[in-house]
Structures are given as C-alpha cells and as structure tokens.
Amino acid sequence: MKVLVIGGGGREHAVVDALTRSASVTEIVCTPGNPGIAAQARCVPCVQEPPFLAALAGSEGADLVIVGPEGPLAAGVTDALSARGIPVFGPSMAAARLEGDKTWSKAFMVRHGIPTAQFRSFEALGPALAYASVQPLPLVVKDAGLRAGKGVTICHNMDQAWVALRTIFSESGARAVIEEFMVGQEVSVLAFADGTRAVQMLPSQDHKTIYDQDQGPMTGGMGVICPYPLTATEQGTIQDRILDPVMRGMAAEQTPFVGVLYAGLMLTAQGPKVVEFNARFGDPEAEAVLPLLRGDLAQIALSCALGRLDPAQVRFSGGASAVVILAAPGYPGEPRRDIPLSLPSVGPDVHIYQAATAMRGEQLVSAGGRVLAVQARAATLALALGKVYALLPEVGFEDAQYRLDIGERIGVRPELV
Ligand code: GLY
C-alpha cells in the first residue's frame, strides 16, 4: 500500500523508518518531511492545513494517511480525509479535543470516572489567581490549548503561579487548568486505538524538563526509556480504569477515538492517574517505542482506521530502547538555528532521527529546538543508554544541550561496552 505521512519531525522520521520495515508498504510519501526522512521517503511540500493535505492525499492516491503532529488533527485533517473516503490513522477533530482542549479533556475524565489530578478550570486571570493562592504548593498550571508540551508550569511559589497564569491569559480567549501536583513516576502509555479497542504499546518514560534532575522549564521531551518496567497488575489497571473507559466514553459521546491514544500517567500511591491525554504518537516516545515494534505498522494503522484492530497484530521485540534528544542552544526558548550538523554513519541497532533539520545548500543545519533524537536498542536499558551516550560526542553540534541523566529516575545508568 501507498502511505502518506503528515509531519516533519523526529516522530515522523521514526514512523517512516518503521514503515520501511512494514511488508505491506510499497511506497512512502511524507509532507513536509525533513532531510533525514528524505533518505527513506519521497518528501513533498504542502500547506499543512486540512483541505490542502486532503487534496495531496487524493492526488497521490494514498491508501492510508498517518498523521503525526497534533496541529493538523486539531484542525480537522482526519475529517477532511474521511470526507474523501481515504483511510486515516488519527482522531477526528472532535476526538482530538482529548489533547487539544484540556478543559474539555478534564471534564470528560470526570464524566467517565477516569482517575486524574484534582483540578479547576478558569477563563479569567482573577479567579484563577484567587484559587491558586489558597492551594497547597507546589501546584500545576496548564494552558488549556496546544503548546507543544511547553504550556505546563510546576509552581513552587505564588510568584511562579502568577507569571504562568499571566502568560496564559495574555492571549485573548485563553483558558487555564490548575491542578494538584501528583507525586510518583511518570509513564507514557501509548495505545493503538480503532474506535472501540485500545491495544497498549510498550510503556515508556519521557524526561520533560530541559536540565538534569528534572530542573528547568518544560520542553516537548528530552529523552525516553522503553520499556518502563510496569507490573502486569499496573498494565491491567491502566487498561481497565483508563484506556477502556476512554474508548467507551468517546464512542458513547459519538466521537470514537481512532489513532494513537497516548495516556500520560502518574503512578501515585493511589494507583495510576492521568496527567494528560495526547491524540498522537509521543515525541520522542515514538523514536524509542517504534524501533521495538515487530508488527507491521501500516497494517496496524489501516486496521485501526477501518475499525478492526486485532491485538495479535501488535507485537514487540524483546530488549530495550533509549533516546536522548540533542537540542539547540536557547531551547525551549528561542533556539539558535543554522548550526552545521555532521552525522556519523551508525550500526543497525542505532538511529539518528532528524527532528528539526534543514539543508542550506549542501550543508545539513539545525532548524529548530529539538534537533536530533539519538536512539539505540540493546538487550538491556543500561546497554541501550550506553550505546546512545557513547555516540553523542560524534553527533553533537556546537552548544548542543542534552540531558545526562536519562534512565536515572528508575535507577538505570548507562553501561558502556
Ligand atoms: N513527549 C511528550 C509529548 O509528545 O507530548
């Protein structure tokens, strides 16, 4: 089948890479793609808005469209593709509210008894500040809209809460969610969803702040380990109390969920609770999880799009995978661009996924905040991390930022061989 992938970051590079291993795929097209993706797929420019993307899928004769980023999903690209009868792996605009509108998402969780942090939603600065000022610290302030993972602030004092809320409400029409701070290990559980059924992928753990020891501002994610060692009981609880109720609730509300249901969870003393839902592959979770997928990604995605996913299709290899992100100086603020990059060739169990890169003439350069995702697979997490960290001196670029403590939260340190 011919597959069109929408997006041009590290996540989409990992998706395209997985599609090259899918026996059912005859051709991969990606829009807009990036220089790394261009080595594995035909990249075509297109205005990244639903009518243009749907027209491209039609003119390309795509048998399946896989949508990477949240932006086109929130804008309704799935609806535009479905209207043309093109199978699409991604939720409708209504279902993508699970990620795109945190106020709606929290209310959905309450309606369906899905465990999550205590919260209140606000449409104005004054009431939000009044509420925050009487809450125990730390507290979590979230922008209710899409902010590429950077709309969340953990506030340890009222000054931080004031700055975070003032920033959110500086935009007209903004809304904020204020939540209790949950304590525990944070885990990303992504599931393939076909409208009625959600089948878990391997669990993973992202590291969201820019600096080691979970310090500094939030980013889109700086490194991932996979699998996170969830117990079978925890996986069962997540299925029964979180994923299945979402699938039932979305179907009951006439917005069945198709695509990747990404549950960002906190393993609290009271059990797993939802930090947030996303409506797509995590980035950089995809870069860590997909190299371990042994099922045919295109067949899985098509089965989801057609509402007939068989759990037996979702198979993973043993072993472990680790990702470390190399970010440009300035990120998560304004990143420096146009930094020359020079990538070494790597072995079969290692990938350098390109996230924000561009060509300037013959030179590969950085083109955004998170530039590269270096991934390795090995028998254990310690060995996978060892492979990644051993490669970084060869991959690094001028003033690159990266975390040195990926895996440490669960007591794993890189093992060099
Ligand atoms: N890694 C976090 C996200 O994809 O939102």
Short mmCIF file of C-alpha atoms in Angstrom, two decimals, residues 105-329:
data_model
loop_
_atom_site.label_atom_id
_atom_site.label_comp_id
_atom_site.label_asym_id
_atom_site.label_seq_id
_atom_site.Cartn_x
_atom_site.Cartn_y
_atom_site.Cartn_z
CA SER A 105 -10.50 16.64 28.49
CA LYS A 106 -10.64 17.02 32.27
CA ALA A 107 -14.43 17.27 32.17
CA PHE A 108 -14.51 14.11 30.02
CA MET A 109 -12.40 12.28 32.61
CA VAL A 110 -14.78 13.36 35.36
CA ARG A 111 -17.83 12.26 33.30
CA HIS A 112 -16.34 8.81 32.82
CA GLY A 113 -14.75 8.23 36.23
CA ILE A 114 -11.18 8.22 34.89
CA PRO A 115 -8.66 8.88 37.69
CA THR A 116 -6.84 12.19 37.32
CA ALA A 117 -5.44 15.03 39.42
CA GLN A 118 -7.89 17.30 41.27
CA PHE A 119 -8.36 20.44 39.22
CA ARG A 120 -10.33 23.58 38.41
CA SER A 121 -10.68 25.28 35.02
CA PHE A 122 -10.61 29.07 34.53
CA GLU A 123 -11.47 31.56 31.81
CA ALA A 124 -10.08 34.67 33.53
CA LEU A 125 -6.95 35.64 35.43
CA GLY A 126 -8.60 36.98 38.60
CA PRO A 127 -10.49 33.86 39.68
CA ALA A 128 -7.54 31.67 38.68
CA LEU A 129 -5.18 33.69 40.90
CA ALA A 130 -7.65 33.69 43.78
CA TYR A 131 -7.96 29.90 43.55
CA ALA A 132 -4.21 29.34 43.18
CA SER A 133 -3.45 31.48 46.21
CA VAL A 134 -5.31 29.14 48.57
CA GLN A 135 -4.00 25.86 47.12
CA PRO A 136 -1.16 23.85 48.64
CA LEU A 137 2.18 24.20 46.86
CA PRO A 138 3.52 23.01 44.53
CA LEU A 139 0.64 23.28 42.09
CA VAL A 140 0.44 22.75 38.34
CA VAL A 141 -0.71 25.48 35.94
CA LYS A 142 -1.63 24.36 32.42
CA ASP A 143 -2.58 26.29 29.34
CA ALA A 144 -5.78 24.59 28.15
CA GLY A 145 -4.71 24.82 24.49
CA LEU A 146 -1.96 23.18 22.42
CA ARG A 147 1.51 24.40 23.43
CA ALA A 148 3.90 21.65 22.23
CA GLY A 149 4.41 20.36 25.77
CA LYS A 150 5.57 23.78 26.95
CA GLY A 151 2.26 25.06 28.36
CA VAL A 152 2.73 23.38 31.75
CA THR A 153 4.39 25.00 34.75
CA ILE A 154 5.02 23.35 38.09
CA CYS A 155 4.78 26.24 40.53
CA HIS A 156 6.67 26.07 43.81
CA ASN A 157 5.59 29.54 44.91
CA MET A 158 2.89 32.08 44.11
CA ASP A 159 5.27 34.23 42.05
CA GLN A 160 5.69 31.35 39.60
CA ALA A 161 1.92 30.77 39.53
CA TRP A 162 1.37 34.48 38.87
CA VAL A 163 3.83 34.53 35.96
CA ALA A 164 2.42 31.30 34.48
CA LEU A 165 -1.20 32.46 34.70
CA ARG A 166 -0.43 35.95 33.44
CA THR A 167 1.37 34.43 30.45
CA ILE A 168 -1.60 32.19 29.64
CA PHE A 169 -4.16 34.98 29.98
CA SER A 170 -2.11 37.42 27.92
CA GLU A 171 -3.83 35.83 24.91
CA SER A 172 -7.49 36.57 24.32
CA GLY A 173 -9.79 33.57 24.66
CA ALA A 174 -7.24 31.68 26.72
CA ARG A 175 -8.22 29.21 29.42
CA ALA A 176 -6.18 27.64 32.19
CA VAL A 177 -6.38 24.48 34.26
CA ILE A 178 -4.93 24.48 37.78
CA GLU A 179 -4.19 21.03 39.15
CA GLU A 180 -2.88 19.40 42.27
CA PHE A 181 0.76 18.28 41.97
CA MET A 182 0.94 14.49 41.81
CA VAL A 183 3.90 12.57 43.21
CA GLY A 184 5.26 9.38 41.62
CA GLN A 185 6.90 8.02 38.50
CA GLU A 186 5.56 9.45 35.25
CA VAL A 187 4.89 6.94 32.48
CA SER A 188 3.72 7.28 28.88
CA VAL A 189 1.35 4.51 27.79
CA LEU A 190 0.55 4.77 24.09
CA ALA A 191 -2.12 2.54 22.60
CA PHE A 192 -3.28 1.75 19.08
CA ALA A 193 -7.00 2.60 19.00
CA ASP A 194 -9.60 1.57 16.43
CA GLY A 195 -12.68 3.33 17.74
CA THR A 196 -13.67 0.63 20.22
CA ARG A 197 -10.49 -1.09 21.33
CA ALA A 198 -7.16 0.25 22.64
CA VAL A 199 -4.12 -2.05 22.48
CA GLN A 200 -1.13 -0.95 24.53
CA MET A 201 2.33 -0.46 23.07
CA LEU A 202 5.36 -0.92 25.30
CA PRO A 203 5.29 1.61 28.15
CA SER A 204 7.94 4.31 28.16
CA GLN A 205 9.17 7.23 30.26
CA ASP A 206 9.92 10.69 28.91
CA HIS A 207 12.04 13.32 30.66
CA LYS A 208 10.32 16.64 30.13
CA THR A 209 12.46 19.37 31.65
CA ILE A 210 15.49 20.80 29.87
CA TYR A 211 18.03 20.11 32.64
CA ASP A 212 19.14 17.04 34.57
CA GLN A 213 17.39 16.09 37.81
CA ASP A 214 14.09 17.39 36.36
CA GLN A 215 15.18 21.01 36.68
CA GLY A 216 14.37 23.95 34.44
CA PRO A 217 11.47 24.71 32.15
CA MET A 218 9.33 22.10 30.39
CA THR A 219 10.18 21.00 26.87
CA GLY A 220 8.47 18.69 24.40
CA GLY A 221 10.63 15.88 25.88
CA MET A 222 14.40 15.38 26.21
CA GLY A 223 14.85 11.62 26.40
CA VAL A 224 12.97 8.35 26.71
CA ILE A 225 13.49 4.86 28.06
CA CYS A 226 11.41 1.93 26.85
CA PRO A 227 10.07 -0.32 28.22
CA TYR A 228 9.30 1.35 31.54
CA PRO A 229 9.03 -1.55 34.00
CA LEU A 230 5.29 -1.56 34.69
CA THR A 231 3.96 -4.60 36.50
CA ALA A 232 1.27 -6.74 34.87
CA THR A 233 -1.12 -5.51 37.55
CA GLU A 234 -0.36 -1.87 36.70
CA GLN A 235 -0.84 -2.57 33.00
CA GLY A 236 -4.17 -4.25 33.76
CA THR A 237 -5.31 -1.32 35.89
CA ILE A 238 -4.34 1.15 33.16
CA GLN A 239 -6.34 -0.85 30.62
CA ASP A 240 -9.41 -1.33 32.84
CA ARG A 241 -9.59 2.04 34.58
CA ILE A 242 -8.16 4.40 31.95
CA LEU A 243 -7.89 3.18 28.34
CA ASP A 244 -11.11 1.17 28.15
CA PRO A 245 -13.23 3.89 29.80
CA VAL A 246 -11.81 6.43 27.32
CA MET A 247 -12.74 4.21 24.37
CA ARG A 248 -16.23 3.56 25.77
CA GLY A 249 -16.74 7.20 26.71
CA MET A 250 -15.61 8.57 23.34
CA ALA A 251 -17.83 6.11 21.49
CA ALA A 252 -20.80 6.87 23.76
CA GLU A 253 -20.34 10.60 23.07
CA GLN A 254 -20.37 9.92 19.29
CA THR A 255 -16.68 10.77 18.91
CA PRO A 256 -15.00 7.35 18.67
CA PHE A 257 -11.24 7.58 19.03
CA VAL A 258 -9.04 6.25 16.20
CA GLY A 259 -5.26 6.64 16.17
CA VAL A 260 -2.75 6.72 18.98
CA LEU A 261 -4.31 7.19 22.38
CA TYR A 262 -1.43 8.50 24.49
CA ALA A 263 -2.04 8.38 28.23
CA GLY A 264 0.49 10.43 30.20
CA LEU A 265 0.21 8.87 33.65
CA MET A 266 1.49 9.35 37.18
CA LEU A 267 1.93 6.19 39.22
CA THR A 268 0.66 7.58 42.53
CA ALA A 269 0.24 5.83 45.86
CA GLN A 270 -3.48 5.58 44.95
CA GLY A 271 -2.70 3.94 41.59
CA PRO A 272 -2.19 5.32 38.06
CA LYS A 273 -3.76 8.72 37.41
CA VAL A 274 -3.93 10.68 34.18
CA VAL A 275 -1.62 13.69 33.84
CA GLU A 276 -2.82 14.35 30.28
CA PHE A 277 -4.05 12.63 27.16
CA ASN A 278 -2.50 13.18 23.77
CA ALA A 279 -4.10 12.18 20.50
CA ARG A 280 -0.96 11.07 18.58
CA PHE A 281 2.39 9.35 18.95
CA GLY A 282 4.51 10.99 21.63
CA ASP A 283 7.65 12.77 20.52
CA PRO A 284 10.24 11.47 21.47
CA GLU A 285 8.34 8.39 22.73
CA ALA A 286 7.77 7.27 19.11
CA GLU A 287 11.52 7.34 18.48
CA ALA A 288 12.05 4.92 21.39
CA VAL A 289 8.98 2.68 21.06
CA LEU A 290 8.68 2.13 17.30
CA PRO A 291 12.15 0.59 16.80
CA LEU A 292 10.93 -2.24 19.06
CA LEU A 293 7.70 -2.79 17.06
CA ARG A 294 7.76 -6.10 15.20
CA GLY A 295 4.21 -5.88 13.85
CA ASP A 296 3.56 -4.18 10.50
CA LEU A 297 2.88 -0.52 11.38
CA ALA A 298 0.97 0.18 8.17
CA GLN A 299 -1.29 -2.84 8.66
CA ILE A 300 -1.92 -1.90 12.29
CA ALA A 301 -2.72 1.69 11.33
CA LEU A 302 -5.01 0.62 8.49
CA SER A 303 -6.80 -1.85 10.79
CA CYS A 304 -7.37 0.98 13.27
CA ALA A 305 -8.65 3.28 10.52
CA LEU A 306 -11.09 0.57 9.39
CA GLY A 307 -12.21 -0.24 12.96
CA ARG A 308 -10.91 -3.79 13.06
CA LEU A 309 -7.67 -3.92 15.03
CA ASP A 310 -6.63 -7.42 16.12
CA PRO A 311 -4.45 -7.29 19.28
CA ALA A 312 -2.32 -10.08 17.77
CA GLN A 313 -1.08 -7.54 15.17
CA VAL A 314 0.65 -5.53 17.91
CA ARG A 315 3.91 -7.35 18.63
CA PHE A 316 7.15 -6.04 20.07
CA SER A 317 10.65 -7.45 20.23
CA GLY A 318 12.42 -8.10 23.49
CA GLY A 319 15.23 -5.88 24.65
CA ALA A 320 15.16 -2.17 25.38
CA SER A 321 15.43 1.16 23.65
CA ALA A 322 16.69 4.56 24.74
CA VAL A 323 16.55 8.02 23.18
CA VAL A 324 18.45 11.17 24.04
CA ILE A 325 17.46 14.45 22.41
CA LEU A 326 20.06 16.94 21.22
CA ALA A 327 18.53 20.40 21.43
CA ALA A 328 19.75 23.71 20.07
CA PRO A 329 21.09 26.39 22.43
#
